[in-house]
CSV table of C-alpha atoms (C1' of nucleotides) in Angstrom, one decimal:
chain,number,residue,atom,x,y,z
A,1,MET,CA,-34.6,8.5,-40.4
A,2,ASN,CA,-34.7,8.6,-36.6
A,3,HIS,CA,-36.8,11.3,-35.1
A,4,ARG,CA,-34.2,11.6,-32.4
A,5,HIS,CA,-31.2,13.9,-32.9
A,6,PRO,CA,-28.9,12.3,-35.4
A,7,ALA,CA,-25.4,11.0,-34.5
A,8,PRO,CA,-23.3,14.1,-33.5
A,9,LEU,CA,-20.3,14.7,-35.7
A,10,ASP,CA,-17.7,16.7,-33.8
A,11,ARG,CA,-19.9,17.5,-30.8
A,12,LEU,CA,-20.2,14.8,-28.2
A,13,THR,CA,-23.5,13.4,-26.8
A,14,ARG,CA,-24.0,14.0,-23.1
A,15,PRO,CA,-23.5,10.5,-21.7
A,16,GLU,CA,-20.4,10.2,-24.0
A,17,GLN,CA,-18.9,13.4,-22.5
A,18,LYS,CA,-19.7,12.2,-19.0
A,19,ALA,CA,-18.0,8.8,-19.6
A,20,ARG,CA,-15.1,10.7,-21.1
A,21,THR,CA,-14.3,12.8,-18.1
A,22,ARG,CA,-15.0,9.8,-15.8
A,23,GLN,CA,-12.3,8.0,-17.7
A,24,ALA,CA,-10.1,11.0,-17.4
A,25,LEU,CA,-10.5,10.9,-13.7
A,26,LEU,CA,-9.7,7.2,-13.5
A,27,ASP,CA,-6.6,7.6,-15.8
A,28,ALA,CA,-5.4,10.6,-13.8
A,29,ALA,CA,-5.7,8.7,-10.5
A,30,LEU,CA,-3.9,5.7,-12.0
A,31,SER,CA,-1.0,7.7,-13.3
A,32,LEU,CA,-0.7,9.5,-9.9
A,33,MET,CA,-0.5,6.1,-8.2
A,34,GLU,CA,2.7,5.2,-10.0
A,35,GLN,CA,4.6,6.9,-7.3
A,36,ARG,CA,2.2,7.1,-4.4
A,37,SER,CA,-0.7,5.1,-2.8
A,38,LEU,CA,-4.4,5.6,-3.1
A,39,SER,CA,-5.1,6.9,0.4
A,40,SER,CA,-2.4,9.5,0.0
A,41,ILE,CA,-3.7,11.1,-3.2
A,42,GLY,CA,-6.2,13.9,-2.8
A,43,LEU,CA,-9.4,14.6,-4.6
A,44,ARG,CA,-8.1,18.0,-5.8
A,45,GLU,CA,-5.0,16.3,-7.1
A,46,VAL,CA,-7.0,14.0,-9.2
A,47,THR,CA,-9.2,16.6,-10.7
A,48,ARG,CA,-6.2,18.9,-11.4
A,49,ALA,CA,-4.5,16.1,-13.3
A,50,ALA,CA,-7.7,15.3,-15.2
A,51,GLY,CA,-8.3,18.9,-16.1
A,52,VAL,CA,-11.6,19.5,-14.3
A,53,THR,CA,-12.8,21.4,-11.3
A,54,PRO,CA,-12.7,19.8,-7.9
A,55,THR,CA,-16.4,19.9,-7.5
A,56,ALA,CA,-16.9,18.1,-10.8
A,57,PHE,CA,-15.5,15.0,-9.1
A,58,TYR,CA,-18.7,14.5,-7.1
A,59,ARG,CA,-20.7,14.1,-10.3
A,60,HIS,CA,-18.9,10.7,-10.7
A,61,PHE,CA,-17.7,9.4,-7.3
A,62,PRO,CA,-18.7,10.3,-3.7
A,63,ASP,CA,-15.0,10.1,-2.7
A,64,VAL,CA,-11.6,8.9,-3.8
A,65,ASP,CA,-12.1,5.5,-2.2
A,66,SER,CA,-15.1,4.8,-4.5
A,67,LEU,CA,-12.9,5.8,-7.4
A,68,GLY,CA,-10.5,3.1,-6.2
A,69,VAL,CA,-13.1,0.5,-6.3
A,70,ALA,CA,-14.1,1.5,-9.8
A,71,LEU,CA,-10.4,1.2,-10.8
A,72,VAL,CA,-10.3,-2.4,-9.5
A,73,ASP,CA,-13.1,-3.3,-11.8
A,74,GLU,CA,-11.5,-1.6,-14.7
A,75,CYS,CA,-8.1,-3.3,-14.1
A,76,LEU,CA,-9.1,-6.8,-13.1
A,77,GLY,CA,-12.3,-7.0,-15.1
A,78,SER,CA,-10.6,-6.4,-18.4
A,79,LEU,CA,-7.7,-8.7,-17.4
A,80,ARG,CA,-10.1,-11.5,-16.6
A,81,ALA,CA,-11.7,-11.2,-20.0
A,82,THR,CA,-8.4,-11.2,-21.7
A,83,ILE,CA,-7.2,-14.2,-19.8
A,84,ARG,CA,-10.4,-16.1,-20.6
A,85,THR,CA,-10.0,-15.6,-24.3
A,86,VAL,CA,-6.3,-16.4,-24.2
A,87,ARG,CA,-6.9,-19.6,-22.2
A,88,ASP,CA,-9.4,-20.9,-24.7
A,89,GLY,CA,-6.8,-20.8,-27.4
A,90,LEU,CA,-4.2,-22.8,-25.6
A,91,SER,CA,-3.5,-26.4,-26.3
A,92,SER,CA,-2.8,-28.7,-23.4
A,93,SER,CA,0.9,-29.1,-23.1
A,94,ASP,CA,3.7,-28.6,-20.7
A,95,GLU,CA,4.6,-25.4,-22.5
A,96,VAL,CA,1.5,-23.9,-21.1
A,97,ILE,CA,3.5,-22.8,-18.1
A,98,ASN,CA,6.1,-20.9,-20.0
A,99,ARG,CA,3.4,-19.4,-22.2
A,100,SER,CA,1.4,-18.3,-19.2
A,101,ILE,CA,4.4,-16.4,-17.8
A,102,GLY,CA,5.1,-15.0,-21.2
A,103,ILE,CA,1.6,-13.7,-21.5
A,104,LEU,CA,1.7,-12.3,-18.1
A,105,THR,CA,4.9,-10.5,-18.9
A,106,ARG,CA,3.4,-9.0,-22.0
A,107,GLN,CA,0.3,-7.9,-20.1
A,108,VAL,CA,2.4,-6.2,-17.4
A,109,HIS,CA,4.3,-4.4,-20.1
A,110,ASP,CA,1.1,-3.2,-21.8
A,111,HIS,CA,-0.8,-2.3,-18.6
A,112,ARG,CA,2.0,-1.4,-16.2
A,113,GLU,CA,-0.1,1.1,-14.3
A,114,HIS,CA,-2.9,-1.4,-13.8
A,115,PHE,CA,-0.8,-4.1,-12.3
A,116,ARG,CA,1.1,-1.5,-10.1
A,117,PHE,CA,-2.3,-0.4,-8.8
A,118,ILE,CA,-3.4,-3.9,-7.9
A,119,ALA,CA,-0.1,-4.9,-6.3
A,120,ARG,CA,-0.1,-1.6,-4.3
A,121,GLU,CA,-3.6,-1.6,-3.1
A,122,ARG,CA,-4.1,-5.3,-2.5
A,123,HIS,CA,-3.1,-4.9,1.1
A,124,GLY,CA,-3.3,-1.2,1.0
A,125,GLY,CA,-5.0,1.3,3.3
A,126,VAL,CA,-8.5,1.3,1.8
A,127,PRO,CA,-10.7,-1.5,3.0
A,128,ALA,CA,-13.3,-1.3,0.2
A,129,VAL,CA,-10.5,-1.5,-2.4
A,130,ARG,CA,-8.9,-4.4,-0.7
A,131,ALA,CA,-12.2,-6.3,-0.6
A,132,ALA,CA,-12.9,-5.6,-4.3
A,133,ILE,CA,-9.4,-6.9,-5.2
A,134,ALA,CA,-9.8,-10.0,-3.0
A,135,GLU,CA,-13.2,-10.7,-4.6
A,136,GLN,CA,-11.8,-10.5,-8.2
A,137,LEU,CA,-8.8,-12.7,-7.3
A,138,ASP,CA,-11.1,-15.2,-5.8
A,139,LEU,CA,-13.0,-15.2,-9.1
A,140,PHE,CA,-9.7,-15.8,-10.9
A,141,ALA,CA,-9.0,-18.8,-8.7
A,142,ALA,CA,-12.5,-20.2,-9.1
A,143,GLU,CA,-12.4,-20.0,-12.9
A,144,LEU,CA,-9.0,-21.5,-13.0
A,145,ALA,CA,-10.3,-24.4,-10.9
A,146,THR,CA,-13.2,-25.1,-13.2
A,147,ASP,CA,-10.9,-25.0,-16.2
A,148,LEU,CA,-8.4,-27.4,-14.5
A,149,ALA,CA,-11.2,-29.8,-13.5
A,150,GLY,CA,-12.4,-29.8,-17.1
A,151,ASP,CA,-8.9,-31.0,-18.0
A,152,LYS,CA,-8.5,-28.1,-20.4
A,153,LEU,CA,-5.0,-27.5,-19.2
A,154,LEU,CA,-1.7,-29.0,-18.0
A,155,GLY,CA,-2.7,-32.6,-19.0
A,156,GLY,CA,-0.5,-34.1,-16.3
A,157,PRO,CA,-2.4,-34.0,-13.0
A,158,GLN,CA,-5.8,-35.6,-13.1
A,159,PHE,CA,-7.5,-32.5,-11.6
A,160,ASP,CA,-10.9,-33.9,-12.3
A,161,ARG,CA,-10.5,-36.5,-9.5
A,162,TRP,CA,-9.4,-33.9,-7.0
A,163,ILE,CA,-11.6,-32.8,-4.1
A,164,ALA,CA,-12.8,-29.2,-4.4
A,165,THR,CA,-10.8,-27.7,-1.5
A,166,ASP,CA,-7.5,-29.1,-2.8
A,167,LEU,CA,-8.3,-27.7,-6.2
A,168,ARG,CA,-9.0,-24.3,-4.8
A,169,MET,CA,-5.9,-24.6,-2.6
A,170,VAL,CA,-3.6,-25.0,-5.7
A,171,THR,CA,-5.4,-22.5,-7.9
A,172,SER,CA,-5.2,-19.8,-5.2
A,173,LEU,CA,-1.5,-20.6,-4.9
A,174,ILE,CA,-1.1,-20.1,-8.6
A,175,VAL,CA,-3.1,-16.9,-8.6
A,176,ASN,CA,-1.1,-15.5,-5.8
A,177,HIS,CA,2.1,-16.5,-7.6
A,178,MET,CA,0.8,-14.7,-10.6
A,179,VAL,CA,0.2,-11.5,-8.6
A,180,TRP,CA,3.6,-11.8,-6.9
A,181,THR,CA,5.3,-12.3,-10.3
A,182,ALA,CA,3.6,-9.2,-11.7
A,183,ALA,CA,4.9,-7.2,-8.7
A,184,ALA,CA,8.4,-8.6,-9.2
A,185,LEU,CA,8.3,-7.6,-12.9
A,186,LEU,CA,7.3,-4.1,-11.9
A,187,ASP,CA,10.0,-3.8,-9.3
A,188,ALA,CA,12.6,-4.9,-11.8
A,189,PRO,CA,14.1,-1.9,-13.6
A,190,PRO,CA,12.4,-1.4,-17.0
A,191,ASP,CA,15.7,-0.5,-18.7
A,192,SER,CA,17.4,-3.8,-17.8
A,193,ALA,CA,16.1,-6.6,-19.9
A,194,ASP,CA,18.5,-8.9,-18.0
A,195,ALA,CA,16.9,-8.4,-14.7
A,196,GLU,CA,13.5,-9.0,-16.1
A,197,ALA,CA,14.7,-12.2,-17.8
A,198,ARG,CA,15.9,-13.5,-14.4
A,199,VAL,CA,12.5,-12.8,-12.9
A,200,VAL,CA,10.7,-14.5,-15.7
A,201,ASP,CA,13.0,-17.5,-15.5
A,202,ALA,CA,12.5,-17.8,-11.7
A,203,ALA,CA,8.8,-17.5,-12.1
A,204,SER,CA,8.6,-20.2,-14.7
A,205,ARG,CA,10.6,-22.6,-12.6
A,206,GLN,CA,8.4,-21.9,-9.6
A,207,LEU,CA,5.2,-22.5,-11.5
A,208,ARG,CA,6.7,-25.7,-12.9
A,209,LEU,CA,7.6,-26.8,-9.4
A,210,ILE,CA,4.0,-26.1,-8.3
A,211,VAL,CA,2.6,-28.1,-11.1
A,212,LEU,CA,5.1,-30.9,-10.4
A,213,GLY,CA,3.9,-30.9,-6.8
A,214,ALA,CA,0.3,-31.1,-8.0
A,215,ARG,CA,1.2,-34.0,-10.3
A,216,HIS,CA,2.4,-36.0,-7.3
A,217,TRP,CA,-0.3,-34.8,-4.9
A,218,ALA,CA,-2.9,-37.5,-5.6
A,219,THR,CA,-0.5,-40.2,-4.7
A,220,GLU,CA,-0.2,-38.9,-1.2
A,221,ASP,CA,-2.8,-38.6,1.5
B,1,MET,CA,32.8,4.0,42.9
B,2,ASN,CA,32.4,5.7,39.6
B,3,HIS,CA,33.2,9.4,39.6
B,4,ARG,CA,30.5,9.8,36.9
B,5,HIS,CA,26.9,10.4,38.0
B,6,PRO,CA,25.6,7.1,39.4
B,7,ALA,CA,22.8,5.2,37.8
B,8,PRO,CA,19.7,7.3,38.0
B,9,LEU,CA,16.8,5.8,39.9
B,10,ASP,CA,13.6,7.3,38.8
B,11,ARG,CA,15.1,9.9,36.5
B,12,LEU,CA,16.1,8.7,33.0
B,13,THR,CA,19.5,9.2,31.5
B,14,ARG,CA,19.5,11.3,28.3
B,15,PRO,CA,20.0,8.6,25.6
B,16,GLU,CA,17.5,6.5,27.4
B,17,GLN,CA,14.9,9.2,27.2
B,18,LYS,CA,15.7,9.8,23.6
B,19,ALA,CA,15.4,6.2,22.7
B,20,ARG,CA,12.1,6.2,24.6
B,21,THR,CA,10.4,8.9,22.6
B,22,ARG,CA,11.9,7.5,19.4
B,23,GLN,CA,10.1,4.2,20.3
B,24,ALA,CA,7.0,6.2,21.0
B,25,LEU,CA,7.1,7.6,17.6
B,26,LEU,CA,7.6,4.2,16.0
B,27,ASP,CA,4.8,2.7,18.0
B,28,ALA,CA,2.5,5.6,17.2
B,29,ALA,CA,3.1,5.3,13.5
B,30,LEU,CA,2.6,1.6,13.6
B,31,SER,CA,-0.7,1.8,15.3
B,32,LEU,CA,-1.9,4.5,12.9
B,33,MET,CA,-1.0,2.2,10.0
B,34,GLU,CA,-3.5,-0.4,11.1
B,35,GLN,CA,-6.1,1.5,9.2
B,36,ARG,CA,-4.1,3.6,6.7
B,37,SER,CA,-0.9,3.5,4.7
B,38,LEU,CA,2.4,5.1,5.4
B,39,SER,CA,2.4,7.7,2.7
B,40,SER,CA,-1.0,8.9,3.9
B,41,ILE,CA,-0.1,9.5,7.6
B,42,GLY,CA,1.3,12.9,8.4
B,43,LEU,CA,4.2,14.0,10.6
B,44,ARG,CA,1.9,15.9,12.9
B,45,GLU,CA,-0.4,12.9,13.2
B,46,VAL,CA,2.4,10.7,14.4
B,47,THR,CA,3.7,13.2,16.9
B,48,ARG,CA,0.2,13.9,18.2
B,49,ALA,CA,-0.3,10.1,18.8
B,50,ALA,CA,3.1,9.9,20.4
B,51,GLY,CA,2.5,12.8,22.7
B,52,VAL,CA,5.2,15.1,21.5
B,53,THR,CA,5.5,18.4,19.6
B,54,PRO,CA,5.7,18.2,15.8
B,55,THR,CA,9.1,19.7,15.7
B,56,ALA,CA,10.4,17.1,18.1
B,57,PHE,CA,10.0,14.6,15.3
B,58,TYR,CA,13.0,16.1,13.5
B,59,ARG,CA,15.3,15.1,16.3
B,60,HIS,CA,14.8,11.5,15.3
B,61,PHE,CA,13.9,11.3,11.7
B,62,PRO,CA,14.3,13.7,8.7
B,63,ASP,CA,10.8,12.7,7.4
B,64,VAL,CA,8.1,10.1,7.7
B,65,ASP,CA,9.6,7.9,5.0
B,66,SER,CA,12.8,7.5,7.1
B,67,LEU,CA,10.7,6.5,10.0
B,68,GLY,CA,9.2,3.8,7.8
B,69,VAL,CA,12.6,2.4,6.9
B,70,ALA,CA,13.4,2.2,10.7
B,71,LEU,CA,10.1,0.4,11.2
B,72,VAL,CA,11.1,-2.2,8.6
B,73,ASP,CA,14.3,-2.9,10.5
B,74,GLU,CA,12.3,-3.2,13.8
B,75,CYS,CA,9.7,-5.5,12.3
B,76,LEU,CA,11.7,-7.9,10.1
B,77,GLY,CA,15.0,-7.6,12.1
B,78,SER,CA,13.4,-9.0,15.2
B,79,LEU,CA,11.4,-11.6,13.3
B,80,ARG,CA,14.6,-12.8,11.6
B,81,ALA,CA,16.2,-13.3,15.0
B,82,THR,CA,13.2,-15.2,16.3
B,83,ILE,CA,12.9,-17.5,13.3
B,84,ARG,CA,16.6,-18.3,13.5
B,85,THR,CA,16.4,-19.4,17.1
B,86,VAL,CA,13.2,-21.3,16.4
B,87,ARG,CA,14.6,-23.1,13.4
B,88,ASP,CA,17.6,-24.4,15.3
B,89,GLY,CA,15.4,-26.1,17.8
B,90,LEU,CA,13.5,-28.0,15.1
B,91,SER,CA,14.1,-31.6,14.2
B,92,SER,CA,14.0,-32.7,10.6
B,93,SER,CA,10.6,-34.3,10.0
B,94,ASP,CA,7.6,-33.9,7.8
B,95,GLU,CA,5.9,-32.1,10.6
B,96,VAL,CA,8.2,-29.2,10.2
B,97,ILE,CA,5.7,-27.8,7.6
B,98,ASN,CA,2.7,-27.8,9.9
B,99,ARG,CA,4.9,-26.5,12.7
B,100,SER,CA,6.2,-23.6,10.6
B,101,ILE,CA,2.7,-22.5,9.7
B,102,GLY,CA,1.8,-22.8,13.4
B,103,ILE,CA,4.7,-20.6,14.5
B,104,LEU,CA,3.9,-18.1,11.8
B,105,THR,CA,0.3,-18.0,13.0
B,106,ARG,CA,1.4,-17.4,16.5
B,107,GLN,CA,3.8,-14.6,15.5
B,108,VAL,CA,1.1,-12.9,13.5
B,109,HIS,CA,-1.1,-13.0,16.6
B,110,ASP,CA,1.6,-11.6,18.8
B,111,HIS,CA,2.8,-8.9,16.4
B,112,ARG,CA,-0.3,-8.2,14.3
B,113,GLU,CA,0.7,-4.6,13.6
B,114,HIS,CA,4.2,-5.6,12.4
B,115,PHE,CA,2.9,-8.0,9.8
B,116,ARG,CA,0.2,-5.6,8.7
B,117,PHE,CA,2.9,-3.0,8.1
B,118,ILE,CA,5.0,-5.3,6.1
B,119,ALA,CA,2.2,-6.6,4.0
B,120,ARG,CA,0.9,-3.0,3.4
B,121,GLU,CA,4.1,-1.4,2.5
B,122,ARG,CA,5.8,-4.2,0.6
B,123,HIS,CA,4.5,-2.8,-2.6
B,124,GLY,CA,3.4,0.5,-1.1
B,125,GLY,CA,4.0,4.1,-2.2
B,126,VAL,CA,7.4,4.7,-0.4
B,127,PRO,CA,10.3,3.5,-2.5
B,128,ALA,CA,12.8,3.5,0.3
B,129,VAL,CA,10.5,1.3,2.5
B,130,ARG,CA,9.9,-1.1,-0.4
B,131,ALA,CA,13.6,-1.5,-1.0
B,132,ALA,CA,14.2,-2.1,2.7
B,133,ILE,CA,11.5,-4.8,2.9
B,134,ALA,CA,12.8,-6.4,-0.3
B,135,GLU,CA,16.3,-6.5,1.1
B,136,GLN,CA,15.1,-8.2,4.3
B,137,LEU,CA,13.0,-10.7,2.5
B,138,ASP,CA,16.0,-11.5,0.3
B,139,LEU,CA,18.0,-12.2,3.5
B,140,PHE,CA,15.2,-14.5,4.7
B,141,ALA,CA,15.4,-16.5,1.4
B,142,ALA,CA,19.2,-16.6,1.5
B,143,GLU,CA,19.3,-17.9,5.1
B,144,LEU,CA,16.6,-20.5,4.4
B,145,ALA,CA,18.7,-21.6,1.3
B,146,THR,CA,21.8,-22.2,3.4
B,147,ASP,CA,19.8,-24.1,6.0
B,148,LEU,CA,18.2,-26.3,3.4
B,149,ALA,CA,21.5,-26.9,1.7
B,150,GLY,CA,22.9,-27.9,5.1
B,151,ASP,CA,20.1,-30.5,5.3
B,152,LYS,CA,18.9,-29.1,8.5
B,153,LEU,CA,15.3,-29.3,7.4
B,154,LEU,CA,12.7,-31.3,5.5
B,155,GLY,CA,14.9,-34.4,5.1
B,156,GLY,CA,13.2,-35.4,1.9
B,157,PRO,CA,14.6,-33.4,-1.0
B,158,GLN,CA,18.4,-33.6,-1.3
B,159,PHE,CA,18.9,-29.9,-1.4
B,160,ASP,CA,22.6,-30.1,-1.0
B,161,ARG,CA,22.9,-31.4,-4.6
B,162,TRP,CA,20.8,-28.5,-6.0
B,163,ILE,CA,22.3,-25.7,-8.0
B,164,ALA,CA,22.2,-22.3,-6.3
B,165,THR,CA,19.6,-20.7,-8.6
B,166,ASP,CA,17.1,-23.5,-8.2
B,167,LEU,CA,17.6,-23.4,-4.4
B,168,ARG,CA,16.9,-19.6,-4.3
B,169,MET,CA,14.0,-20.1,-6.6
B,170,VAL,CA,12.3,-22.5,-4.2
B,171,THR,CA,13.2,-20.5,-1.0
B,172,SER,CA,12.0,-17.3,-2.4
B,173,LEU,CA,8.7,-19.1,-3.3
B,174,ILE,CA,8.5,-20.2,0.3
B,175,VAL,CA,9.2,-16.8,1.7
B,176,ASN,CA,6.6,-15.2,-0.6
B,177,HIS,CA,4.2,-17.8,0.5
B,178,MET,CA,4.9,-17.0,4.1
B,179,VAL,CA,4.2,-13.3,3.5
B,180,TRP,CA,1.1,-14.0,1.6
B,181,THR,CA,-0.1,-16.4,4.4
B,182,ALA,CA,0.5,-13.7,7.0
B,183,ALA,CA,-1.5,-11.2,5.0
B,184,ALA,CA,-4.3,-13.8,4.6
B,185,LEU,CA,-4.3,-14.3,8.4
B,186,LEU,CA,-4.6,-10.6,8.9
B,187,ASP,CA,-7.5,-10.3,6.4
B,188,ALA,CA,-9.4,-13.1,8.1
B,189,PRO,CA,-11.7,-11.7,10.8
B,190,PRO,CA,-10.0,-12.0,14.2
B,191,ASP,CA,-13.2,-13.1,16.0
B,192,SER,CA,-13.8,-16.1,13.7
B,193,ALA,CA,-11.5,-18.9,14.7
B,194,ASP,CA,-13.1,-20.9,11.9
B,195,ALA,CA,-12.0,-18.6,9.1
B,196,GLU,CA,-8.4,-18.6,10.5
B,197,ALA,CA,-8.4,-22.4,10.7
B,198,ARG,CA,-9.3,-22.6,7.0
B,199,VAL,CA,-6.5,-20.2,6.1
B,200,VAL,CA,-4.0,-22.2,8.2
B,201,ASP,CA,-5.2,-25.5,6.6
B,202,ALA,CA,-4.9,-24.1,3.1
B,203,ALA,CA,-1.5,-22.7,3.8
B,204,SER,CA,-0.2,-26.0,5.2
B,205,ARG,CA,-1.4,-27.8,2.1
B,206,GLN,CA,0.2,-25.3,-0.2
B,207,LEU,CA,3.5,-25.5,1.6
B,208,ARG,CA,3.3,-29.3,1.5
B,209,LEU,CA,2.6,-29.2,-2.2
B,210,ILE,CA,5.6,-27.0,-2.7
B,211,VAL,CA,7.9,-29.3,-0.8
B,212,LEU,CA,6.4,-32.2,-2.7
B,213,GLY,CA,7.3,-30.5,-5.9
B,214,ALA,CA,10.8,-29.9,-4.7
B,215,ARG,CA,11.1,-33.6,-3.7
B,216,HIS,CA,10.6,-34.5,-7.4
B,217,TRP,CA,12.4,-31.6,-8.9
B,218,ALA,CA,15.8,-33.3,-9.2
B,219,THR,CA,14.4,-36.1,-11.3
B,220,GLU,CA,13.4,-33.6,-14.0
B,221,ASP,CA,15.5,-31.3,-16.1
C,1,DT,C1',-38.9,26.5,-30.6
C,2,DC,C1',-38.8,26.4,-25.6
C,3,DA,C1',-38.4,24.7,-21.1
C,4,DC,C1',-35.7,21.4,-18.7
C,5,DT,C1',-31.7,18.4,-17.1
C,6,DC,C1',-27.5,18.1,-15.3
C,7,DA,C1',-22.1,17.9,-16.1
C,8,DG,C1',-19.0,21.2,-15.0
C,9,DT,C1',-17.7,26.1,-13.0
C,10,DA,C1',-16.3,29.6,-9.5
C,11,DA,C1',-15.7,31.4,-5.0
C,12,DA,C1',-15.6,30.9,-0.4
C,13,DC,C1',-15.4,28.1,4.2
C,14,DA,C1',-12.9,26.3,8.1
C,15,DC,C1',-9.3,23.2,8.8
C,16,DC,C1',-4.9,20.6,8.6
C,17,DT,C1',-0.4,20.2,6.8
C,18,DG,C1',5.2,20.5,6.8
C,19,DT,C1',8.8,23.4,8.1
C,20,DC,C1',11.2,27.4,10.1
C,21,DC,C1',12.6,30.1,14.2
C,22,DA,C1',14.1,31.4,18.8
C,23,DC,C1',13.6,29.5,23.2
C,24,DT,C1',13.7,26.5,27.6
C,25,DG,C1',15.6,23.6,30.9
C,26,DA,C1',17.1,19.0,32.5
C,27,DG,C1',21.1,15.9,32.0
C,28,DA,C1',26.0,15.6,31.1
C,29,DT,C1',30.9,17.3,31.6
C,30,DG,C1',35.2,19.1,33.6
D,1,DC,C1',30.4,24.5,41.2
D,2,DA,C1',29.8,26.7,36.4
D,3,DT,C1',29.3,25.5,31.7
D,4,DC,C1',27.8,23.3,27.8
D,5,DT,C1',24.7,20.1,25.0
D,6,DC,C1',20.7,19.1,22.9
D,7,DA,C1',15.8,16.8,23.2
D,8,DG,C1',11.6,18.9,23.3
D,9,DT,C1',8.6,23.5,23.3
D,10,DG,C1',5.5,27.0,21.3
D,11,DG,C1',4.3,30.1,17.8
D,12,DA,C1',4.0,31.6,13.3
D,13,DC,C1',4.3,31.0,8.2
D,14,DA,C1',2.5,29.9,3.5
D,15,DG,C1',0.1,26.6,1.2
D,16,DG,C1',-2.9,22.7,0.4
D,17,DT,C1',-7.1,20.0,1.7
D,18,DG,C1',-12.4,18.4,1.4
D,19,DT,C1',-16.9,20.1,1.1
D,20,DT,C1',-20.7,23.5,0.6
D,21,DT,C1',-23.4,26.8,-2.0
D,22,DA,C1',-25.1,29.3,-6.0
D,23,DC,C1',-24.2,29.6,-10.9
D,24,DT,C1',-23.7,28.7,-16.1
D,25,DG,C1',-24.7,26.8,-20.5
D,26,DA,C1',-24.6,23.1,-23.8
D,27,DG,C1',-27.2,18.7,-25.0
D,28,DT,C1',-32.0,17.0,-24.9
D,29,DG,C1',-37.0,15.8,-25.6
D,30,DA,C1',-41.8,17.2,-26.5
DNA sequence: TCACTCAGTAAACACCTGTCCACTGAGATG
DNA sequence: CATCTCAGTGGACAGGTGTTTACTGAGTGA
């Protein structure tokens, strides 16, 4: 037996409880941001939606902007992990493109609020949040670049012979296209499956066009 | 001679004066939005920066959101006119791509606040503003499509033989790339010409890759 | 068991917000 | 000239804001 207090049954341990209300604050802010932007939501508003006192907020974040930075980590950090695991399971084929868009669509459906937040605050009014998002997206582009150089994907273009700047050029284009596609999916009315299908179709064609351009890139210059 | 009052010399006519303060409100809001987002700036804040009474605001707009919609028209409406005149003066050549990026860079320098506003509010917290921006960007894509189909530009791809949906697919990609490039230029520090040069270089390559993909598009499918 | 830590509470603070109201006075009209 | 219009004024209203200060009381460790 452990001489510490045994695992609590219905009562929560202290760091557990703290993490719980912290998460409640994050969730509350995220749901408030479905309609409005981060810099317009107030500290009191968040705490009210989370069911705690305004002053309790300061136990977790110094201000709302810092909460925003934490939200970026939650949203894009988890997404990055997901993508990494998914990408490892993919075979190299031309269908990777359609599959990628499909996976993105599914992710947007499952984590609608997360993507809304990223799209909204990417160029939003809070510098710290903008910087955090830019940093994460840069990581996306960098990881995609190493994957492409390792010929894990897309088979067609010989990315391993590309110079680094060109590789980053195309991966950042792809990442930006991903973000834009997510935003387009969010703008499409959720009730109309037809509108969403058109967005998905257009996005697939665009991504295919990009890859097609990459396939013929080496022959130029 | 006109029996109406003659043209006022130093005194302003009434609709002139009204248009003047309206413009002051628009400018004030725009300059406030360099640091913050539309939904976070207050009515009083705008009027204070414009040098008028809070209640005077209602003579021009019912609320701040409506002012935002008017701002969209001011920003993208004028830009659309500018682009149209510029595009007519361009010869069809491969240098059109670099020239386009150059023109965009210049426009961003000259109307920094306008582009910031568009990038910030494109997916921002005000639905009416989002809709207005989406509408304008759609017009951009449509006009670019007709220009490409009329083989005014880019010479290479035979856009006149493309089906409409594929044409819009590629023009919307280009327009989105344009917006993203503008945002990247704004994020780059204004004092470092080197950082800006890198953004411009990457954007040019990306646009070239897109056109390259379009050039080989017809051979597929 | 007992003292301690610290997440969350409660009240009060000065300040800012959007909107209503009656009012003024310069430009327009006949 | 007298009259009307209406952009902009100034004050007041109720209500919300971020932050401070002193406090409570459940989880914790020796």
